[in-house]
Coordinates of C-alpha atoms in Angstrom, one line a residue:
M1 CA -67.6 -106.5 55.1
S2 CA -68.4 -109.8 56.7
K3 CA -70.7 -107.9 59.3
H4 CA -72.8 -106.6 56.4
F5 CA -72.9 -110.1 54.9
R6 CA -74.3 -111.6 58.2
K7 CA -76.7 -108.6 58.5
F8 CA -78.1 -108.6 54.9
G9 CA -76.7 -111.2 52.6
A10 CA -77.2 -114.4 54.8
P11 CA -80.9 -113.7 55.4
F12 CA -81.3 -113.0 51.7
L13 CA -80.0 -116.2 50.6
V14 CA -81.9 -118.2 53.2
L15 CA -85.0 -116.4 52.0
V16 CA -84.3 -117.1 48.2
L17 CA -83.2 -120.7 48.9
G18 CA -85.8 -121.6 51.4
G19 CA -88.5 -119.8 49.2
S20 CA -87.6 -121.9 46.2
F21 CA -88.2 -125.2 48.3
G22 CA -91.4 -123.9 49.8
L23 CA -92.8 -123.0 46.2
R24 CA -91.8 -126.5 45.1
Y25 CA -93.9 -128.0 47.8
F26 CA -96.8 -125.9 47.4
T27 CA -97.0 -126.3 43.7
S28 CA -96.6 -129.9 43.9
L29 CA -99.7 -130.0 46.3
R30 CA -101.4 -127.9 43.9
Y31 CA -101.1 -130.2 41.0
E32 CA -101.5 -133.2 43.0
F33 CA -105.1 -132.2 44.3
S34 CA -106.3 -130.4 41.1
R35 CA -106.4 -133.3 38.7
K36 CA -110.0 -133.4 37.4
K37 CA -111.7 -136.6 36.8
A38 CA -114.7 -137.1 34.7
I39 CA -118.0 -137.8 36.7
T40 CA -120.2 -140.7 35.9
E41 CA -123.8 -140.5 35.0
E42 CA -124.9 -141.8 38.5
E43 CA -122.8 -138.9 40.2
A44 CA -124.5 -136.5 37.8
E45 CA -128.0 -137.7 38.6
E46 CA -127.1 -137.5 42.3
F47 CA -126.1 -133.9 42.1
G48 CA -129.0 -132.8 39.7
L49 CA -126.7 -132.4 36.6
Q50 CA -127.9 -133.3 33.0
M51 CA -125.3 -135.0 30.8
R52 CA -125.5 -134.7 27.1
K53 CA -126.0 -137.9 25.4
E54 CA -124.6 -136.8 22.0
K55 CA -121.0 -135.8 21.8
V56 CA -120.4 -132.0 21.1
T57 CA -118.1 -131.3 18.2
L58 CA -116.9 -128.3 16.4
D59 CA -119.2 -129.0 13.4
S60 CA -122.3 -129.4 15.6
E61 CA -121.7 -126.2 17.3
Y62 CA -121.0 -124.4 14.1
K63 CA -124.3 -125.7 12.7
R64 CA -126.3 -124.7 15.8
L65 CA -124.8 -121.2 15.5
Q66 CA -125.7 -120.9 12.0
E67 CA -129.4 -121.7 12.7
M68 CA -129.4 -118.8 15.2
E69 CA -130.6 -115.5 14.0
L70 CA -127.7 -113.2 15.2
D71 CA -128.6 -110.1 13.0
T72 CA -131.8 -109.2 14.7
W73 CA -130.9 -108.0 18.2
D74 CA -131.1 -104.8 20.0
N75 CA -128.3 -103.2 22.1
I76 CA -129.9 -102.4 25.3
R77 CA -128.0 -100.1 27.9
G78 CA -127.8 -101.7 31.4
P79 CA -128.5 -99.5 34.5
R80 CA -125.7 -97.4 35.7
P81 CA -124.4 -98.0 39.4
W82 CA -126.4 -94.9 40.6
E83 CA -129.6 -95.6 38.8
D84 CA -132.3 -98.0 40.1
S85 CA -132.5 -101.0 37.9
K86 CA -136.3 -101.4 38.0
T87 CA -136.8 -97.8 36.7
V88 CA -134.4 -98.2 33.9
Q89 CA -136.1 -101.5 32.9
D90 CA -139.6 -100.0 33.1
A91 CA -138.4 -97.1 30.9
Q92 CA -136.9 -99.3 28.3
R93 CA -140.2 -101.3 28.2
V94 CA -142.2 -98.2 27.7
N95 CA -139.7 -96.6 25.1
P96 CA -137.7 -99.3 23.4
S97 CA -135.4 -97.1 21.4

């Protein structure tokens, strides 16, 4: 009985207990270095990003979506993996149905 515990039980317990301590260490590293901080306008200009001056709210986005025409669109099939995308696009330009 003790021979089986030394061969199977002890390594299993070491793996489970050691794994929990290892995971705690790696998850703490993950959360320590993944805190996102807002960038300033100077940093945005340095990287070529454009920041919005006005604050985006749910109401403003709802109004923007109401102004868009969402009922006049065509469902266009994309090329299949074995088809050449250029020929499919040319065919759709000639016959848009």
